[in-house]
Short mmCIF file of C-alpha atoms in Angstrom, two decimals:
data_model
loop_
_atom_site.label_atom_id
_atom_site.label_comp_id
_atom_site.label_asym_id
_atom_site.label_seq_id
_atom_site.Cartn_x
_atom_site.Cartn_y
_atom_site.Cartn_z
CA UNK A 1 -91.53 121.09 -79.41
CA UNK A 2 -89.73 118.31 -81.07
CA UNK A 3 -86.90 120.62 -82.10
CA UNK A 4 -86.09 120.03 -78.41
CA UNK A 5 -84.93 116.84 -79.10
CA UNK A 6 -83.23 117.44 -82.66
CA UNK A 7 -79.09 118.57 -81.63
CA UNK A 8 -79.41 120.47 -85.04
CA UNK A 9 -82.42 121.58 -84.98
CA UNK A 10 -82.28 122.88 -81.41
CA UNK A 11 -79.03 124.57 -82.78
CA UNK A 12 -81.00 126.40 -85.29
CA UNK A 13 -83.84 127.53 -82.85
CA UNK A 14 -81.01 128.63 -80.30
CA UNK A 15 -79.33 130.44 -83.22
CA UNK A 16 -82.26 132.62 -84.56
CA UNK A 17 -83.43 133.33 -80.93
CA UNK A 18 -79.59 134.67 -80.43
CA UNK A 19 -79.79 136.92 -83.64
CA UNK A 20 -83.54 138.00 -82.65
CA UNK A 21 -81.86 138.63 -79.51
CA UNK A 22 -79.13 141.26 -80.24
CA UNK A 23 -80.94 144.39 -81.32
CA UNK A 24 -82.79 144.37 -78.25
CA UNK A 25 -80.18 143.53 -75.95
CA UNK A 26 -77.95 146.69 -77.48
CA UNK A 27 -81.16 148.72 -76.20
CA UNK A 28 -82.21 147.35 -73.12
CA UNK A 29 -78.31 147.99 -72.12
CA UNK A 30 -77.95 151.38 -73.34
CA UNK A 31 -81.66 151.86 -72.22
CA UNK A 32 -80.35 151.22 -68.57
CA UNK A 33 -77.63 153.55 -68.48
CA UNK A 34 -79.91 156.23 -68.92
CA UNK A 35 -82.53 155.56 -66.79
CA UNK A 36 -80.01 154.56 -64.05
CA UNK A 37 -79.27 158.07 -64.78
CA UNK A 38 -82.39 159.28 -63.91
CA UNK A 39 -83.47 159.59 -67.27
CA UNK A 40 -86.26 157.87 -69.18
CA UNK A 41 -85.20 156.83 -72.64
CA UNK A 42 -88.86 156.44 -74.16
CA UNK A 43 -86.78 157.31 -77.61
CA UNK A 44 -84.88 153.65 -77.57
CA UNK A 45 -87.32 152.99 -80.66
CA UNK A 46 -86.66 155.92 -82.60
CA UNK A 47 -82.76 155.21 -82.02
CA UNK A 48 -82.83 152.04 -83.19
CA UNK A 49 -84.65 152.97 -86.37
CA UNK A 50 -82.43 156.07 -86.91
CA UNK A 51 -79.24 153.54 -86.43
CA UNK A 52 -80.79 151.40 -89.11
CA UNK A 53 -81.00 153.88 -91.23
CA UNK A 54 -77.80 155.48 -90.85
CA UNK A 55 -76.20 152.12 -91.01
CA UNK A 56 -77.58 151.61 -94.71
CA UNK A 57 -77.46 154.96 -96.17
CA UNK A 58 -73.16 154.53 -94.76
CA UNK A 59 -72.71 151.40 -96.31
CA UNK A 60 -74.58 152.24 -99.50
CA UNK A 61 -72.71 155.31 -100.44
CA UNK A 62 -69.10 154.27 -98.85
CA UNK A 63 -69.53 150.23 -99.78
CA UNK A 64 -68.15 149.00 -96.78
CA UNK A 65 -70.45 147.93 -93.23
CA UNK A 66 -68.14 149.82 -91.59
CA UNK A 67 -69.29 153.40 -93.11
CA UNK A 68 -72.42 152.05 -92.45
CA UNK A 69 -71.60 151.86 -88.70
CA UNK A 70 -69.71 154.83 -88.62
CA UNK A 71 -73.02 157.06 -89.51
CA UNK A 72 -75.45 154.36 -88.02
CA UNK A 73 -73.85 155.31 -84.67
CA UNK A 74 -73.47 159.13 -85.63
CA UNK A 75 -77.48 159.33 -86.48
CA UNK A 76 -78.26 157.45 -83.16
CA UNK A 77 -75.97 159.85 -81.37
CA UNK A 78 -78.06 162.87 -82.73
CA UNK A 79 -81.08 161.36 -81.61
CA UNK A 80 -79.58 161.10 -78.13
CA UNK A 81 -78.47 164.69 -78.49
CA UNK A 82 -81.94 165.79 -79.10
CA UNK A 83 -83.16 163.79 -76.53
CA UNK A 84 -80.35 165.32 -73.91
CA UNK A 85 -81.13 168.60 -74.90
CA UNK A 86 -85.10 168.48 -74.06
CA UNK A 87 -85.11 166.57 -71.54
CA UNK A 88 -82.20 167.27 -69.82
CA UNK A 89 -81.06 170.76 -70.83
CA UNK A 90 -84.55 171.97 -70.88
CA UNK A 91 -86.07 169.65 -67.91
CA UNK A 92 -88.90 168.49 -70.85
CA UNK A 93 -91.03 165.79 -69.62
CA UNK A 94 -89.15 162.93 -70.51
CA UNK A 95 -91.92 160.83 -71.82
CA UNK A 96 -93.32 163.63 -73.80
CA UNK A 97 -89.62 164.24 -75.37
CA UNK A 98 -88.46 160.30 -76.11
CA UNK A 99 -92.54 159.58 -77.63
CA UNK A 100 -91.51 163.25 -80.00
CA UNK A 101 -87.86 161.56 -81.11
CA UNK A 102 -89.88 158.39 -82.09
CA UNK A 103 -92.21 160.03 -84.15
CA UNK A 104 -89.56 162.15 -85.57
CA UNK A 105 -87.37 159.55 -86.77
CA UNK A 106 -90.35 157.55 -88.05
CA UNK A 107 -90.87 160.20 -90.41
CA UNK A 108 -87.26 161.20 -90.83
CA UNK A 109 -85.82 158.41 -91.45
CA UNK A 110 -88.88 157.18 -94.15
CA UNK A 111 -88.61 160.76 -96.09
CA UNK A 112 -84.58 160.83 -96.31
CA UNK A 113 -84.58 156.84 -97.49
CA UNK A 114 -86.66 157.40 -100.41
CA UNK A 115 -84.63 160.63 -101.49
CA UNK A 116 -81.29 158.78 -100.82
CA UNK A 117 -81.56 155.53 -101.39
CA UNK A 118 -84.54 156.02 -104.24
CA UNK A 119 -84.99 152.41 -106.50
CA UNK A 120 -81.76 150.97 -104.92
CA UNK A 121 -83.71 150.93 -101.62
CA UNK A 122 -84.03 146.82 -102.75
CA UNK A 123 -80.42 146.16 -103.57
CA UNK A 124 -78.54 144.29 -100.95
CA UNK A 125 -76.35 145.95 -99.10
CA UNK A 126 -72.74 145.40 -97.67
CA UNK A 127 -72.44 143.48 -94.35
CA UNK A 128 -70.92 142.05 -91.81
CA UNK A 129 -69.74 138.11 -92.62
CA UNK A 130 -69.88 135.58 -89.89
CA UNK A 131 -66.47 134.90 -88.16
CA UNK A 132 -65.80 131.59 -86.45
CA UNK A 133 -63.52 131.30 -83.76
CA UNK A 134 -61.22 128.38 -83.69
CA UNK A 135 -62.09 125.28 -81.07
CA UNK A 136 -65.05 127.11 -79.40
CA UNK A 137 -67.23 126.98 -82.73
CA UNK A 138 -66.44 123.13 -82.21
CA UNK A 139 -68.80 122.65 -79.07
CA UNK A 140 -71.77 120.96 -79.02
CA UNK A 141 -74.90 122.91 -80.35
CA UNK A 142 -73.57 125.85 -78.55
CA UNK A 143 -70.31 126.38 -80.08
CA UNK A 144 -72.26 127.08 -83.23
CA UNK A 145 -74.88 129.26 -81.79
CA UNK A 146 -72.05 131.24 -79.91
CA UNK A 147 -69.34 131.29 -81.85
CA UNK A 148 -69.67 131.48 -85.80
CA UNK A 149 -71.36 135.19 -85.52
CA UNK A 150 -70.51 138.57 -86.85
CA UNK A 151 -68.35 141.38 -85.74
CA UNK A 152 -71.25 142.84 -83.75
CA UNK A 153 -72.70 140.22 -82.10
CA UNK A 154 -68.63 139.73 -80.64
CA UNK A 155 -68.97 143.60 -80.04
CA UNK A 156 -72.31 142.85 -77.68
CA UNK A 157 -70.54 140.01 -75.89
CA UNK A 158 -67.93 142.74 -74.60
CA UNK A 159 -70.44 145.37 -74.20
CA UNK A 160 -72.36 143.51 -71.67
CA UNK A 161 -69.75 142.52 -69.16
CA UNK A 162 -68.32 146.22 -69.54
CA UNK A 163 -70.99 147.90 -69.05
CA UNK A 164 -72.10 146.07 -65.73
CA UNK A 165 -68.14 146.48 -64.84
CA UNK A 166 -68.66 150.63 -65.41
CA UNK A 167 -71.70 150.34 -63.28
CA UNK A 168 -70.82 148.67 -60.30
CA UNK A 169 -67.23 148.47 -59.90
CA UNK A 170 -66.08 152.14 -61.43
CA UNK A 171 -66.31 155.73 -59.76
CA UNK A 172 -68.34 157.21 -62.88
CA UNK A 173 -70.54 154.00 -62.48
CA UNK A 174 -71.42 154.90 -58.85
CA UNK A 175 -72.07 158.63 -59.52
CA UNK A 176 -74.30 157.87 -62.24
CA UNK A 177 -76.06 155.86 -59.75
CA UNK A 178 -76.09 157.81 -56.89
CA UNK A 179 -77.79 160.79 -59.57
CA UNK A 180 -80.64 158.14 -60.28
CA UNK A 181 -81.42 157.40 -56.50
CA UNK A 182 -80.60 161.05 -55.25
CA UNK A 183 -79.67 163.71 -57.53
CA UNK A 184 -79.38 166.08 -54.43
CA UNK A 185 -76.81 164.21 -52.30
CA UNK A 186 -74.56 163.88 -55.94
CA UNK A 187 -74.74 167.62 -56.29
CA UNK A 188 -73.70 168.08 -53.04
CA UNK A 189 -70.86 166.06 -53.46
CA UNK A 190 -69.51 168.11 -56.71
CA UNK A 191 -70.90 165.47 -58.85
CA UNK A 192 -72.32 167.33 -62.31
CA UNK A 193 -76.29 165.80 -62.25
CA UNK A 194 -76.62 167.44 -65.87
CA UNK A 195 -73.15 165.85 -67.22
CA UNK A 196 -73.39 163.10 -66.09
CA UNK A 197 -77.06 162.59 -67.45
CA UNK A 198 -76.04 164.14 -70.72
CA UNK A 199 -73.13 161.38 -71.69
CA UNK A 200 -75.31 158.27 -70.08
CA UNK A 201 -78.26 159.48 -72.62
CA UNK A 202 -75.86 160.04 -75.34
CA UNK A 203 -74.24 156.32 -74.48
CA UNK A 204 -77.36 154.73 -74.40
CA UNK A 205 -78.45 156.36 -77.58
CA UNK A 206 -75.73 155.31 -79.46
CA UNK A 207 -75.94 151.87 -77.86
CA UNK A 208 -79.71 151.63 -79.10
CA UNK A 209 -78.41 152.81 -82.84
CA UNK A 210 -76.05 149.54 -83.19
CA UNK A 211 -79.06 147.46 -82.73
CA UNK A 212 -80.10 149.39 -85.71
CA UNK A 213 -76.67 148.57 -87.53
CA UNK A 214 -76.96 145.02 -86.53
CA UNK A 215 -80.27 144.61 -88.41
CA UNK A 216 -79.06 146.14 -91.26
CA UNK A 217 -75.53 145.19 -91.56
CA UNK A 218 -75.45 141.67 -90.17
CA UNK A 219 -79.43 140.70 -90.47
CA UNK A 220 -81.08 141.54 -93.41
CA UNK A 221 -78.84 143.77 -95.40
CA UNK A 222 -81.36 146.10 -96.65
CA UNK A 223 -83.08 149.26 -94.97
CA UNK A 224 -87.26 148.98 -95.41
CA UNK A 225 -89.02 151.27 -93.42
CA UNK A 226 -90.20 151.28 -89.92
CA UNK A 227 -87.88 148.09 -89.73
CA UNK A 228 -87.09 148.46 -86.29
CA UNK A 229 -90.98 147.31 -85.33
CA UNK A 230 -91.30 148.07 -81.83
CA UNK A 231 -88.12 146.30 -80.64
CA UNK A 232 -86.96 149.75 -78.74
CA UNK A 233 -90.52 148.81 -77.32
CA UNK A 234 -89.21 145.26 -76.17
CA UNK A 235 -85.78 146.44 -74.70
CA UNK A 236 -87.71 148.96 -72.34
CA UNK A 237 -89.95 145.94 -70.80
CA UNK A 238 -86.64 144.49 -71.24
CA UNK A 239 -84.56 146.43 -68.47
CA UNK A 240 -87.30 146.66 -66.08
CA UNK A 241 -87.46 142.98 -65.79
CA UNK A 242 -84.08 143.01 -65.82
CA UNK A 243 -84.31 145.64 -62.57
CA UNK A 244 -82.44 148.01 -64.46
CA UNK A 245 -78.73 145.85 -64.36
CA UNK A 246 -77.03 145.02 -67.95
CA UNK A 247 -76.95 141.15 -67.09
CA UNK A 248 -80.74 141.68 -65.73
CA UNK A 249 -81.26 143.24 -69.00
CA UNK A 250 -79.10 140.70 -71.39
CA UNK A 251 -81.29 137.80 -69.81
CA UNK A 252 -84.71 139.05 -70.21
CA UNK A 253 -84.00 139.65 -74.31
CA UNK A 254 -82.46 136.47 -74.52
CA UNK A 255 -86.10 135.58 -72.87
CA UNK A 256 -88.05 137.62 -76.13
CA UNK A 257 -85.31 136.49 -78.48
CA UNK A 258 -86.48 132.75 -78.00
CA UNK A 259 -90.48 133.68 -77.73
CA UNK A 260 -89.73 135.70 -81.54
CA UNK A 261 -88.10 132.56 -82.38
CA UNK A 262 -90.99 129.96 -80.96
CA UNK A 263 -93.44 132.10 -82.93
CA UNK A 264 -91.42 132.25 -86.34
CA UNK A 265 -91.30 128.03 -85.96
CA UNK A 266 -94.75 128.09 -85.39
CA UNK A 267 -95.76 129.83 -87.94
CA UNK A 268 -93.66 127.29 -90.19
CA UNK A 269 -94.91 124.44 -88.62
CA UNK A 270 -98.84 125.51 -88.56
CA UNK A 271 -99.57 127.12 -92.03
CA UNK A 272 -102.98 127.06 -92.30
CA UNK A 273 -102.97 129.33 -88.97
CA UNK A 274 -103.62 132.88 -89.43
CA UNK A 275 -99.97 133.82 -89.01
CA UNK A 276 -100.78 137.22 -87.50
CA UNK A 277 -101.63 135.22 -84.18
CA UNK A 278 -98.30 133.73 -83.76
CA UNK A 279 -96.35 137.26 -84.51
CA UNK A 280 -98.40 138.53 -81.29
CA UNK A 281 -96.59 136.10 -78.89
CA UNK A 282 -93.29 137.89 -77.83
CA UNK A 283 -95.44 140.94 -77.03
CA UNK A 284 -98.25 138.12 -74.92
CA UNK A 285 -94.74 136.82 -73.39
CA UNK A 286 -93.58 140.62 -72.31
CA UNK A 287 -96.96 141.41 -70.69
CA UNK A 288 -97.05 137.78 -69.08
CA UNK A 289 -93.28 138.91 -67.63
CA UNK A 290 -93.89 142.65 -66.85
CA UNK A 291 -97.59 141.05 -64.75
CA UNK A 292 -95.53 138.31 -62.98
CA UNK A 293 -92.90 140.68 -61.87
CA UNK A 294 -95.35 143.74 -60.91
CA UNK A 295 -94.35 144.85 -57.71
CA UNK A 296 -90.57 142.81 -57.19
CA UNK A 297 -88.78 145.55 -59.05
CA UNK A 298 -87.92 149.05 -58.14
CA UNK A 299 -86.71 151.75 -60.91
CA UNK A 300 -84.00 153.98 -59.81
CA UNK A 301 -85.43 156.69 -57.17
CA UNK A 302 -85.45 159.64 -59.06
CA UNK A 303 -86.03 158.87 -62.81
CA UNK A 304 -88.24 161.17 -64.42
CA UNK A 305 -88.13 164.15 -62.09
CA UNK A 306 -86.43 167.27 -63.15
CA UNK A 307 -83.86 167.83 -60.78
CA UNK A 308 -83.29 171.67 -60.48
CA UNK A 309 -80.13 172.71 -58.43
CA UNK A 310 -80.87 173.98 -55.42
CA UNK A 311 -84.39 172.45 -54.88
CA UNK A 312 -85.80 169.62 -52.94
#
């Protein structure tokens, strides 16, 4: 822990913890949209792996990060689409449908990258460049950490604050509420439950597939597969500690962000250590947090149940 006391090397371990940080967070937010929708979005993982992948086979065949973003989000948004359709359209078990859309794109996404991508599957591909914003990249440890970041990473900065402002202070924000806590009382009020369900799953879908375009086209710049390693995983412990509220949500990655980063400097600093042992401590730290906070938080009301229109 003597980083601690090291101003640049405390601006390094703040900086990797922030770019750990992102993929999840773009999860965990879209992740609670749906479920405040009433929807459980087991298929976060899959989305973020079929973003990924979109989001290199874009950029590989247009050149530019921002085809890559263009079909990262459009492969997401199919996911989302499947997942709407089963477990909305056709009142699937929710669990049973997102767990399906995981495997699926596991699969998918491995299958369609060899045949597309074939040997050039190594080759670096085009990303996003870091962009640093005048004065505030000049503050102390954090102006560096915060400011001198990609396009995305400026994109999740607005996405949080919007997202909790759609949520709590807008009149689609309440419905979608109001359909997670009590579907009936909604209906009754002219409120589509099934609309309203479809777009937040769609939303949070596509929100889950530019975590996937951030690893690819502002992280690593390559597509390997099953890259997205259980991080849809980590956003859905994610928004339950974060009681299923964006900035609730945005904290509790930053939370896994710094534990992925504590065991990546361990395993640096302790070689000799087995280094599987340290990769196991940001999922030790999300059991430690879901444990602690077992019992203080309560999901939205109805999530999970088929609601069917004129029922109880």
């Amino acid at each position: 822990m003597d980083f601690l006391l090291d101003p640049q090397a405390l601006s390094d371990f703040l900086s990797t913890s922030l770019r750990l940080s992102i993929p999840i967070i773009f999860a965990a937010v879209g992740g609670v949209i749906s479920e405040r929708s009433g929807v459980f979005n087991i298929a976060l993982e899959g989305c973020l792996l079929g973003g990924a992948f979109g989001a290199a086979v874009g950029a590989y065949v247009t050149g530019t990060p921002f085809g890559g973003l263009f079909l990262g989000l459009a492969v997401a948004s199919l996911a989302g689409l499947i997942l709407a359709a089963l477990a909305v359209g056709l009142a699937i078990n929710q669990l049973v449908a997102g767990i399906a859309i995981n495997i699926l794109m596991i699969g998918l996404t491995s299958y369609l990258a060899r045949l597309i991508l074939g040997a050039d599957a190594t080759e670096t591909l085009p990303g996003f460049a870091p962009l640093t914003i005048p004065l505030l990249s000049s503050i102390p440890v954090l102006g560096q950490v915060l400011f001198t970041q990609d396009l995305l990473t400026y994109l999740m900065y607005l996405l949080v604050p919007l997202t909790w402002w759609v949520m709590y202070k807008t009149p689609w924000g309440l419905n979608l509420r109001a359909i997670g806590d009590y579907p009936v009382a909604a209906d009754s009020a002219g409120i589509s439950v099934s609309r309203v369900r479809l777009i937040a799953v769609l939303i949070s879908c596509a929100m889950a597939g530019l975590g996937g375009c951030y690893l690819v086209l502002s992280q690593v710049f390559v597509f390997t597969e099953h890259m997205s390693a259980g991080k849809g995983f980590i956003a859905l412990a994610a928004l339950i500690l974060g009681r299923w509220n964006p900035v609730g949500a945005l904290l509790a990655c930053l939370f896994f962000g710094m534990s992925d980063a504590l065991q990546l400097r361990l395993q640096f600093g302790s070689p000799d250590v087995p280094y599987q042992l340290f990769s196991m401590v940001p999922f030790i730290a999300s059991f430690l947090a879901l444990v602690l906070f077992a019992g203080k938080v309560r999901p939205p009301a109805a999530i999970g149940i088929k609601y069917v229109r004129g029922g109880k």
